[in-house]
Tab-separated table of C-alpha atoms in Angstrom:
chain	number	residue	atom	x	y	z
A	1	MET	CA	41.071	-121.465	-44.210
A	2	THR	CA	43.251	-119.828	-46.913
A	3	PHE	CA	44.707	-123.108	-48.078
A	4	LEU	CA	41.421	-124.545	-48.557
A	5	PHE	CA	40.064	-121.557	-50.419
A	6	TYR	CA	42.867	-121.957	-52.892
A	7	ILE	CA	42.289	-125.731	-53.217
A	8	PHE	CA	38.444	-125.455	-53.901
A	9	ALA	CA	38.756	-122.347	-56.201
A	10	ALA	CA	41.175	-124.199	-58.275
A	11	PHE	CA	38.525	-127.049	-58.335
A	12	ALA	CA	35.946	-124.721	-59.641
A	13	LEU	CA	38.268	-122.953	-62.189
A	14	ILE	CA	39.688	-126.139	-63.506
A	15	GLY	CA	36.245	-127.591	-63.892
A	16	GLY	CA	35.190	-124.535	-65.641
A	17	ILE	CA	38.141	-124.733	-68.099
A	18	GLY	CA	37.499	-128.394	-68.680
A	19	VAL	CA	33.846	-127.627	-69.750
A	20	VAL	CA	35.358	-125.335	-72.433
A	21	VAL	CA	38.139	-127.261	-73.887
A	22	TYR	CA	36.902	-130.893	-73.817
A	23	ARG	CA	35.533	-132.030	-77.163
A	24	ASN	CA	33.237	-134.695	-75.900
A	25	PRO	CA	30.083	-133.266	-74.326
A	26	VAL	CA	30.098	-136.023	-71.651
A	27	SER	CA	33.508	-135.034	-70.434
A	28	SER	CA	32.472	-131.511	-70.382
A	29	ALA	CA	29.407	-132.312	-68.200
A	30	PHE	CA	31.624	-134.363	-65.716
A	31	SER	CA	34.110	-131.349	-65.469
A	32	MET	CA	31.073	-129.104	-64.837
A	33	ILE	CA	30.184	-131.221	-61.850
A	34	LEU	CA	33.811	-130.916	-60.441
A	35	SER	CA	33.122	-127.099	-60.915
A	36	PHE	CA	30.006	-127.223	-59.153
A	37	LEU	CA	31.312	-129.209	-56.221
A	38	GLY	CA	34.344	-126.696	-55.984
A	39	LEU	CA	31.798	-123.788	-56.004
A	40	ALA	CA	29.523	-125.583	-53.386
A	41	ALA	CA	32.780	-126.018	-50.955
A	42	LEU	CA	33.349	-122.244	-51.355
A	43	PHE	CA	29.810	-121.543	-50.189
A	44	ILE	CA	30.071	-123.675	-47.288
A	45	GLN	CA	33.506	-121.910	-46.440
A	46	LEU	CA	31.272	-118.815	-46.456
A	47	ASN	CA	29.031	-120.280	-43.893
A	48	ALA	CA	26.117	-120.621	-46.489
A	49	TYR	CA	25.449	-124.257	-45.645
A	50	LEU	CA	21.898	-124.460	-46.929
A	51	VAL	CA	22.958	-122.842	-50.267
A	52	GLY	CA	26.118	-125.039	-50.568
A	53	VAL	CA	24.035	-128.306	-50.120
A	54	LEU	CA	21.243	-126.839	-52.511
A	55	GLN	CA	24.119	-126.299	-55.040
A	56	ILE	CA	25.319	-129.865	-54.696
A	57	LEU	CA	21.617	-131.199	-54.854
A	58	VAL	CA	20.154	-129.170	-57.464
A	59	TYR	CA	23.010	-128.165	-59.674
A	60	ALA	CA	25.495	-131.132	-59.470
A	61	GLY	CA	22.739	-133.564	-59.075
A	62	ALA	CA	19.261	-132.758	-60.724
A	63	ILE	CA	20.590	-130.305	-63.516
A	64	MET	CA	23.724	-131.993	-64.566
A	65	VAL	CA	21.791	-135.634	-64.634
A	66	LEU	CA	19.327	-133.807	-67.100
A	67	PHE	CA	22.180	-132.628	-69.155
A	68	LEU	CA	23.842	-136.006	-69.260
A	69	PHE	CA	20.455	-137.619	-70.112
A	70	ILE	CA	19.971	-135.214	-73.131
A	71	ILE	CA	23.565	-135.815	-74.301
A	72	MET	CA	23.080	-139.544	-74.260
A	73	LEU	CA	19.599	-139.077	-76.015
A	74	ILE	CA	21.085	-137.298	-79.065
A	75	ASN	CA	24.285	-138.733	-79.825
A	76	VAL	CA	26.769	-135.968	-80.542
A	77	GLU	CA	29.950	-137.493	-82.084
A	78	ASP	CA	30.500	-136.064	-85.408
A	79	GLU	CA	31.764	-132.719	-84.329
A	80	GLU	CA	34.437	-134.018	-82.075
A	81	LYS	CA	37.241	-134.112	-84.789
A	82	ARG	CA	36.801	-130.459	-85.957
A	83	ARG	CA	39.296	-127.940	-84.619
A	84	PHE	CA	38.300	-124.645	-83.371
A	85	PRO	CA	38.771	-121.981	-86.040
A	86	PHE	CA	41.651	-119.640	-85.166
A	87	PHE	CA	39.776	-116.514	-85.318
A	88	SER	CA	36.871	-117.719	-83.073
A	89	PHE	CA	39.693	-118.947	-80.538
A	90	LEU	CA	41.269	-115.482	-80.617
A	91	GLY	CA	38.186	-113.812	-80.248
A	92	ALA	CA	36.981	-115.898	-77.356
A	93	GLY	CA	40.160	-115.913	-75.568
A	94	GLY	CA	40.561	-112.230	-76.084
A	95	ILE	CA	37.309	-111.296	-74.737
A	96	ALA	CA	37.811	-113.573	-71.608
A	97	VAL	CA	41.381	-112.136	-71.026
A	98	ALA	CA	39.943	-108.457	-71.527
A	99	PHE	CA	37.153	-109.289	-69.101
A	100	ILE	CA	39.465	-110.512	-66.384
A	101	ALA	CA	41.950	-107.526	-66.800
A	102	LEU	CA	39.049	-105.141	-66.547
A	103	LEU	CA	37.830	-107.047	-63.251
A	104	ALA	CA	41.357	-106.877	-61.823
A	105	VAL	CA	41.494	-103.016	-62.340
A	106	VAL	CA	38.257	-102.456	-60.844
A	107	LEU	CA	38.784	-104.887	-57.816
A	108	LYS	CA	42.023	-103.115	-57.198
A	109	ARG	CA	40.163	-99.873	-56.627
A	110	PHE	CA	37.398	-101.378	-54.806
A	111	ALA	CA	38.083	-100.391	-51.226
A	112	PRO	CA	35.313	-102.562	-49.483
A	113	GLY	CA	36.985	-105.471	-51.120
A	114	GLU	CA	40.043	-105.339	-48.784
A	115	ALA	CA	37.709	-106.437	-45.994
A	116	THR	CA	38.700	-109.669	-44.408
A	117	ILE	CA	35.965	-112.126	-43.309
A	118	PRO	CA	34.067	-110.727	-40.407
A	119	LYS	CA	33.734	-112.938	-37.252
A	120	LEU	CA	30.178	-114.146	-36.729
A	121	THR	CA	28.561	-114.151	-33.284
A	122	ALA	CA	27.776	-117.667	-32.115
A	123	LEU	CA	24.211	-118.329	-31.389
A	124	GLU	CA	23.096	-121.315	-29.475
A	125	GLY	CA	19.736	-123.177	-29.238
A	126	PRO	CA	17.062	-124.154	-31.746
A	127	GLY	CA	16.161	-121.718	-34.738
A	128	THR	CA	19.442	-120.235	-35.065
A	129	SER	CA	20.756	-122.407	-38.031
A	130	ASP	CA	20.807	-120.780	-41.504
A	131	THR	CA	18.424	-122.972	-42.819
A	132	HIS	CA	16.008	-121.932	-40.060
A	133	GLN	CA	16.669	-118.362	-40.888
A	134	VAL	CA	16.324	-118.597	-44.596
A	135	GLY	CA	13.145	-120.735	-44.210
A	136	GLU	CA	11.702	-118.124	-41.995
A	137	LEU	CA	12.413	-115.260	-44.508
A	138	LEU	CA	11.066	-117.321	-47.379
A	139	PHE	CA	7.553	-117.735	-45.964
A	140	SER	CA	7.351	-114.281	-44.129
A	141	THR	CA	9.091	-111.421	-45.873
A	142	TYR	CA	9.366	-113.184	-49.351
A	143	TRP	CA	5.985	-115.114	-49.544
A	144	PHE	CA	4.890	-113.339	-52.633
A	145	PRO	CA	7.947	-114.066	-54.694
A	146	ILE	CA	7.864	-117.711	-53.578
A	147	GLN	CA	4.327	-117.879	-55.144
A	148	ILE	CA	5.673	-116.593	-58.085
A	149	VAL	CA	8.294	-119.078	-58.398
A	150	ALA	CA	5.696	-121.786	-57.750
A	151	ILE	CA	3.734	-120.706	-60.791
A	152	LEU	CA	7.060	-120.255	-62.811
A	153	LEU	CA	7.819	-124.046	-62.304
A	154	LEU	CA	4.335	-125.038	-63.159
A	155	VAL	CA	4.609	-122.929	-66.326
A	156	ALA	CA	7.997	-124.603	-67.133
A	157	THR	CA	6.630	-128.116	-66.483
A	158	VAL	CA	3.650	-127.509	-68.808
A	159	GLY	CA	6.013	-125.824	-71.361
A	160	VAL	CA	8.341	-128.889	-71.543
A	161	VAL	CA	5.400	-131.248	-71.934
A	162	VAL	CA	4.159	-129.064	-74.889
A	163	LEU	CA	7.617	-128.745	-76.498
A	164	SER	CA	8.418	-132.451	-76.257
A	165	LYS	CA	5.146	-133.282	-78.287
A	166	LYS	CA	5.814	-134.849	-81.591
A	167	GLU	CA	3.906	-132.238	-83.537
A	168	LEU	CA	4.079	-128.611	-82.664
A	169	LYS	CA	0.948	-126.884	-83.727
B	1	MET	CA	47.552	-113.888	-46.470
B	2	GLU	CA	43.956	-113.401	-45.042
B	3	LEU	CA	41.249	-114.138	-47.184
B	4	THR	CA	39.314	-110.831	-48.459
B	5	LEU	CA	36.183	-110.152	-50.305
B	6	ASN	CA	38.193	-109.668	-53.442
B	7	HIS	CA	39.541	-113.122	-53.507
B	8	PHE	CA	35.929	-114.339	-53.829
B	9	LEU	CA	34.786	-111.664	-56.275
B	10	PHE	CA	37.858	-112.602	-58.545
B	11	VAL	CA	37.227	-116.296	-58.632
B	12	SER	CA	33.625	-115.579	-59.406
B	13	GLY	CA	34.736	-113.172	-62.185
B	14	ILE	CA	37.148	-115.724	-63.698
B	15	LEU	CA	34.547	-118.432	-63.653
B	16	PHE	CA	32.238	-116.089	-65.407
B	17	ALA	CA	34.757	-115.142	-68.111
B	18	ILE	CA	35.538	-118.929	-68.641
B	19	GLY	CA	31.784	-119.506	-69.264
B	20	LEU	CA	31.703	-116.389	-71.612
B	21	SER	CA	34.614	-117.724	-73.785
B	22	GLY	CA	32.967	-121.124	-73.862
B	23	VAL	CA	29.660	-119.488	-75.125
B	24	LEU	CA	31.803	-117.766	-77.868
B	25	LEU	CA	33.991	-120.629	-78.648
B	26	ARG	CA	31.963	-123.812	-78.652
B	27	ARG	CA	29.776	-124.956	-81.551
B	28	ASN	CA	27.617	-127.551	-79.693
B	29	LEU	CA	24.422	-126.189	-78.514
B	30	ILE	CA	24.419	-128.434	-75.309
B	31	VAL	CA	27.871	-127.375	-74.330
B	32	ILE	CA	26.971	-123.735	-75.015
B	33	PHE	CA	24.048	-124.111	-72.602
B	34	MET	CA	26.260	-125.648	-70.104
B	35	CYS	CA	28.535	-122.702	-70.299
B	36	LEU	CA	25.473	-120.396	-69.740
B	37	GLU	CA	24.854	-122.408	-66.467
B	38	LEU	CA	28.421	-121.907	-65.469
B	39	MET	CA	28.138	-118.203	-65.823
B	40	LEU	CA	24.940	-118.303	-63.732
B	41	ALA	CA	26.571	-120.252	-60.940
B	42	ALA	CA	29.475	-117.962	-61.045
B	43	ALA	CA	27.295	-115.068	-60.124
B	44	ASN	CA	25.870	-116.977	-57.411
B	45	LEU	CA	29.423	-116.826	-55.637
B	46	THR	CA	29.244	-113.152	-55.685
B	47	LEU	CA	25.880	-113.204	-53.859
B	48	VAL	CA	27.154	-115.403	-51.143
B	49	ALA	CA	30.325	-113.607	-50.569
B	50	PHE	CA	28.487	-110.214	-50.365
B	51	SER	CA	26.036	-111.668	-47.954
B	52	ARG	CA	28.715	-113.180	-45.823
B	53	PHE	CA	30.739	-109.931	-45.635
B	54	ASN	CA	27.785	-107.692	-44.859
B	55	LEU	CA	26.877	-108.821	-41.252
B	56	GLN	CA	23.400	-108.129	-39.971
B	57	ASP	CA	23.518	-108.518	-36.116
B	58	GLY	CA	26.362	-110.786	-36.265
B	59	GLN	CA	24.957	-113.097	-38.694
B	60	PRO	CA	25.248	-113.186	-42.549
B	61	ASP	CA	22.764	-111.240	-44.521
B	62	TYR	CA	20.291	-114.025	-45.229
B	63	ASP	CA	18.474	-112.061	-47.895
B	64	GLY	CA	21.381	-112.814	-50.244
B	65	HIS	CA	20.786	-116.547	-49.507
B	66	VAL	CA	16.987	-116.115	-50.267
B	67	LEU	CA	17.892	-114.496	-53.560
B	68	LEU	CA	20.265	-117.299	-54.318
B	69	PHE	CA	17.612	-119.826	-53.641
B	70	PHE	CA	15.270	-118.098	-56.301
B	71	ILE	CA	18.045	-118.024	-58.737
B	72	ILE	CA	18.672	-121.770	-58.340
B	73	THR	CA	15.026	-122.450	-58.772
B	74	VAL	CA	14.856	-120.183	-62.004
B	75	ALA	CA	17.936	-121.887	-63.314
B	76	ALA	CA	16.452	-125.317	-62.949
B	77	ALA	CA	13.149	-124.284	-64.804
B	78	GLU	CA	15.402	-122.678	-67.408
B	79	VAL	CA	17.412	-125.743	-68.129
B	80	ALA	CA	14.307	-127.771	-68.386
B	81	VAL	CA	12.792	-125.584	-70.909
B	82	GLY	CA	16.114	-125.001	-72.700
B	83	LEU	CA	16.855	-128.600	-73.092
B	84	ALA	CA	13.246	-129.440	-74.245
B	85	ILE	CA	14.013	-126.762	-76.895
B	86	ILE	CA	17.169	-128.386	-77.923
B	87	VAL	CA	15.630	-131.857	-78.261
B	88	ALA	CA	12.790	-130.226	-80.362
B	89	LEU	CA	15.533	-128.585	-82.533
B	90	PHE	CA	17.358	-131.852	-82.911
B	91	ARG	CA	14.205	-133.698	-83.888
B	92	ASN	CA	13.744	-131.180	-86.743
B	93	ARG	CA	17.394	-130.639	-87.978
B	94	GLU	CA	19.252	-133.780	-86.840
B	95	THR	CA	21.958	-131.645	-85.430
B	96	THR	CA	23.151	-129.517	-82.545
B	97	ASP	CA	25.859	-127.680	-84.335
B	98	VAL	CA	25.260	-123.943	-84.101
B	99	THR	CA	27.021	-123.347	-87.652
B	100	LYS	CA	24.499	-125.669	-89.410
B	101	ILE	CA	21.355	-124.236	-87.697
B	102	ASN	CA	21.530	-121.111	-90.070
B	103	SER	CA	17.893	-120.687	-91.509
B	104	MET	CA	15.156	-118.670	-89.746
B	105	LYS	CA	12.334	-121.204	-90.841
B	106	PHE	CA	12.291	-124.827	-91.567
């Protein structure tokens, strides 16, 4: 368990670092896929099977394909050679290190964080999977938010079509 | 060593910090946008971890999963609109370098 956690956490973090350090956007996109796969594995380790699969399908699948498509569509090559200016490197690295240090201090004093993974009670029979449970919640307790999300997707679709027109009026 | 909640929160925080440094460091608009997505995904891990450690009747707290479902949907919509804006910008300015996009009106 612990061993797998470290492996997949390393996947996620190395992928994340790859996104930042690769100069070629295509390499960035591929290391992002690696990062998302590691994250999905961590979700599955936390018994969130539906969410893990969604992470792979939507993030690593649909969203990253969209990114790659746009990268191919507008060719970005000329900025590969330029080096990062020293001060922006210092600023970005400093802020990231400060953030992690702050987080370490906070988590050290966060008593509930010491809890180990609690055991689940095993359920048998149909209707006990997490997909079923989440689906039931979505269409009973959360029926109104899901309508809002439906409208949001519609608005996004229309917005993309309008934005992609040749002439914006 | 047993896995604790802090392990997951820390990984999530580091991933968030990596995304943040990418947003500050990179000059390419598309890569900045990818780093934003990375920060969003890092926050997802926190949600799943809290839902798993807060048991309801011996099962994970599925409310967290529902919230995650909504976040993924909103992220998909956001990526579609954001990339459309980047393409529109590229059509006008022929660049995705944020240092070259420095006028308010064009």
